């Protein structure tokens, strides 16, 4: 353990620490008073209501009593007013910790014991506060999260539109790549207006949909039992989709305005493959423009986002270690960026192909899911280093991994593959140099 960390823990041990157990309408506060010896410290329990004025009064009362460090469990939105009321005072540290790190034994849990246990564990250095963004970044986080929810609601509405069409026997989704494209929307609008002839509806196709095979399929796909009730449902769904489109566009403008002050960091992030403006803004809101200030290494950050596999080893046996459930908002964005990154020829595409082969091959859907999670983990580490160094990402090329392999290792691997194909055989390799490499007269 670094000496600075030991010194910090020893300092907290002899400071006055408060632990807070947060609920919707009431909070319990335990104040650990310093004593001559660590085991002689006393604990006082207080109770406060959660009105913001009362929380401000509580923060002032804690400062009057000499409290320097405050710790509380993360309790969702109920933690925020308590945290910001405490942040108005000059506490040395206000920490919000993961509840799983201070879980009580079954049968030994009360609110008073919870807050006292938090204070005791924190003063011994056994708890570490999570990353809490500054208010400006918190605004970006709220908007990006709301945008994600808006896009999810739009997707749900598109799925309902697809179900309404399927119920009417309209198989548009089986022919068109998207039922909300320009041509598909025009066909649905024509159905709503009363047109039922498949050939007339198919003639509304544009672009690649106008090929001979596509037009014939569209004509058959658009002939069904589309009734007035289906027209009403489709009208409602299309109107809702338009509302969500406008809402997402408005949120994009507001997020861009809020994130403008971190234009340099956003530019660094968009240099990473798969990172567009949406993913970069989500990163700024969730992790911040300087993750190296809050996370000692990219491995610590990956653990916080739960993109790294968990360790599950017992009796020298390694069991399956899945990723955790945290990172509810940033992890899906990184996975989305990973799917975009592997479409471009480069190091990440080469790594994805290698991982898929290792995990089971292209025909195994589970192998692709594991590989894309690993690529998202790699993207997180790249973005961390890019922001830490301030240097945009430089693509090392699709041959990045083959360049790192020595000819001897490659030859040994090929020999092992031959021996697997022919067990028990002896492989002899004779290397004959090409004629251009032979000396003159040889």
mmCIF file of N, CA, C and O in Angstrom, residues 136 139-140 143-144 249-263 266 281 284:
data_model
loop_
_atom_site.group_PDB
_atom_site.id
_atom_site.type_symbol
_atom_site.label_atom_id
_atom_site.label_comp_id
_atom_site.label_asym_id
_atom_site.label_seq_id
_atom_site.Cartn_x
_atom_site.Cartn_y
_atom_site.Cartn_z
ATOM 1 N N UNK A 136 -21.708 21.249 -13.178
ATOM 2 C CA UNK A 136 -21.794 21.483 -14.620
ATOM 3 C C UNK A 136 -21.837 20.162 -15.387
ATOM 4 O O UNK A 136 -22.611 20.005 -16.336
ATOM 5 N N UNK A 139 -25.182 18.330 -15.034
ATOM 6 C CA UNK A 139 -26.210 18.765 -15.980
ATOM 7 C C UNK A 139 -26.077 18.024 -17.306
ATOM 8 O O UNK A 139 -27.074 17.592 -17.902
ATOM 9 N N UNK A 140 -24.828 17.856 -17.781
ATOM 10 C CA UNK A 140 -24.606 17.095 -19.013
ATOM 11 C C UNK A 140 -25.048 15.648 -18.816
ATOM 12 O O UNK A 140 -25.674 15.046 -19.694
ATOM 13 N N UNK A 143 -28.882 15.302 -18.975
ATOM 14 C CA UNK A 143 -29.410 15.446 -20.331
ATOM 15 C C UNK A 143 -29.077 14.241 -21.197
ATOM 16 O O UNK A 143 -29.920 13.771 -21.978
ATOM 17 N N UNK A 144 -27.845 13.726 -21.096
ATOM 18 C CA UNK A 144 -27.476 12.561 -21.913
ATOM 19 C C UNK A 144 -28.275 11.325 -21.486
ATOM 20 O O UNK A 144 -28.677 10.527 -22.332
ATOM 21 N N UNK A 249 -33.756 15.543 -31.103
ATOM 22 C CA UNK A 249 -33.039 16.625 -31.770
ATOM 23 C C UNK A 249 -32.842 17.830 -30.857
ATOM 24 O O UNK A 249 -31.764 18.437 -30.836
ATOM 25 N N UNK A 250 -33.888 18.187 -30.097
ATOM 26 C CA UNK A 250 -33.746 19.297 -29.157
ATOM 27 C C UNK A 250 -32.744 19.005 -28.063
ATOM 28 O O UNK A 250 -31.958 19.883 -27.663
ATOM 29 N N UNK A 251 -32.724 17.764 -27.575
ATOM 30 C CA UNK A 251 -31.749 17.393 -26.541
ATOM 31 C C UNK A 251 -30.324 17.434 -27.080
ATOM 32 O O UNK A 251 -29.397 17.829 -26.370
ATOM 33 N N UNK A 252 -30.143 17.036 -28.337
ATOM 34 C CA UNK A 252 -28.806 17.091 -28.934
ATOM 35 C C UNK A 252 -28.262 18.518 -28.916
ATOM 36 O O UNK A 252 -27.083 18.743 -28.615
ATOM 37 N N UNK A 253 -29.116 19.485 -29.243
ATOM 38 C CA UNK A 253 -28.668 20.886 -29.245
ATOM 39 C C UNK A 253 -28.337 21.363 -27.830
ATOM 40 O O UNK A 253 -27.334 22.052 -27.611
ATOM 41 N N UNK A 254 -29.158 21.001 -26.854
ATOM 42 C CA UNK A 254 -28.907 21.428 -25.480
ATOM 43 C C UNK A 254 -27.633 20.781 -24.929
ATOM 44 O O UNK A 254 -26.840 21.426 -24.244
ATOM 45 N N UNK A 255 -27.433 19.499 -25.231
ATOM 46 C CA UNK A 255 -26.230 18.813 -24.747
ATOM 47 C C UNK A 255 -24.991 19.417 -25.378
ATOM 48 O O UNK A 255 -23.969 19.619 -24.701
ATOM 49 N N UNK A 256 -25.066 19.712 -26.683
ATOM 50 C CA UNK A 256 -23.914 20.321 -27.353
ATOM 51 C C UNK A 256 -23.561 21.668 -26.726
ATOM 52 O O UNK A 256 -22.382 22.000 -26.564
ATOM 53 N N UNK A 257 -24.579 22.446 -26.346
ATOM 54 C CA UNK A 257 -24.305 23.731 -25.690
ATOM 55 C C UNK A 257 -23.683 23.555 -24.314
ATOM 56 O O UNK A 257 -22.757 24.291 -23.945
ATOM 57 N N UNK A 258 -24.176 22.582 -23.540
ATOM 58 C CA UNK A 258 -23.622 22.346 -22.204
ATOM 59 C C UNK A 258 -22.190 21.812 -22.271
ATOM 60 O O UNK A 258 -21.364 22.132 -21.407
ATOM 61 N N UNK A 259 -21.904 20.977 -23.274
ATOM 62 C CA UNK A 259 -20.592 20.343 -23.366
ATOM 63 C C UNK A 259 -19.577 21.178 -24.137
ATOM 64 O O UNK A 259 -18.439 20.730 -24.317
ATOM 65 N N UNK A 260 -19.965 22.375 -24.581
ATOM 66 C CA UNK A 260 -19.058 23.186 -25.405
ATOM 67 C C UNK A 260 -17.788 23.574 -24.656
ATOM 68 O O UNK A 260 -16.732 23.749 -25.273
ATOM 69 N N UNK A 261 -17.842 23.710 -23.341
ATOM 70 C CA UNK A 261 -16.657 24.146 -22.582
ATOM 71 C C UNK A 261 -15.580 23.062 -22.532
ATOM 72 O O UNK A 261 -14.442 23.335 -22.179
ATOM 73 N N UNK A 262 -15.957 21.808 -22.882
ATOM 74 C CA UNK A 262 -14.976 20.710 -22.938
ATOM 75 C C UNK A 262 -14.756 20.288 -24.392
ATOM 76 O O UNK A 262 -14.663 19.111 -24.700
ATOM 77 N N UNK A 263 -14.652 21.298 -25.273
ATOM 78 C CA UNK A 263 -14.512 21.013 -26.695
ATOM 79 C C UNK A 263 -13.222 20.257 -26.988
ATOM 80 O O UNK A 263 -13.188 19.360 -27.841
ATOM 81 N N UNK A 266 -13.645 16.647 -25.966
ATOM 82 C CA UNK A 266 -14.577 15.993 -26.879
ATOM 83 C C UNK A 266 -13.885 15.668 -28.202
ATOM 84 O O UNK A 266 -14.122 14.615 -28.805
ATOM 85 N N UNK A 281 -20.145 12.760 -25.643
ATOM 86 C CA UNK A 281 -20.890 13.547 -24.654
ATOM 87 C C UNK A 281 -21.362 12.675 -23.503
ATOM 88 O O UNK A 281 -21.360 13.114 -22.347
ATOM 89 N N UNK A 284 -18.376 12.278 -21.231
ATOM 90 C CA UNK A 284 -18.133 13.469 -20.417
ATOM 91 C C UNK A 284 -19.106 13.532 -19.245
ATOM 92 O O UNK A 284 -18.728 13.901 -18.127
#
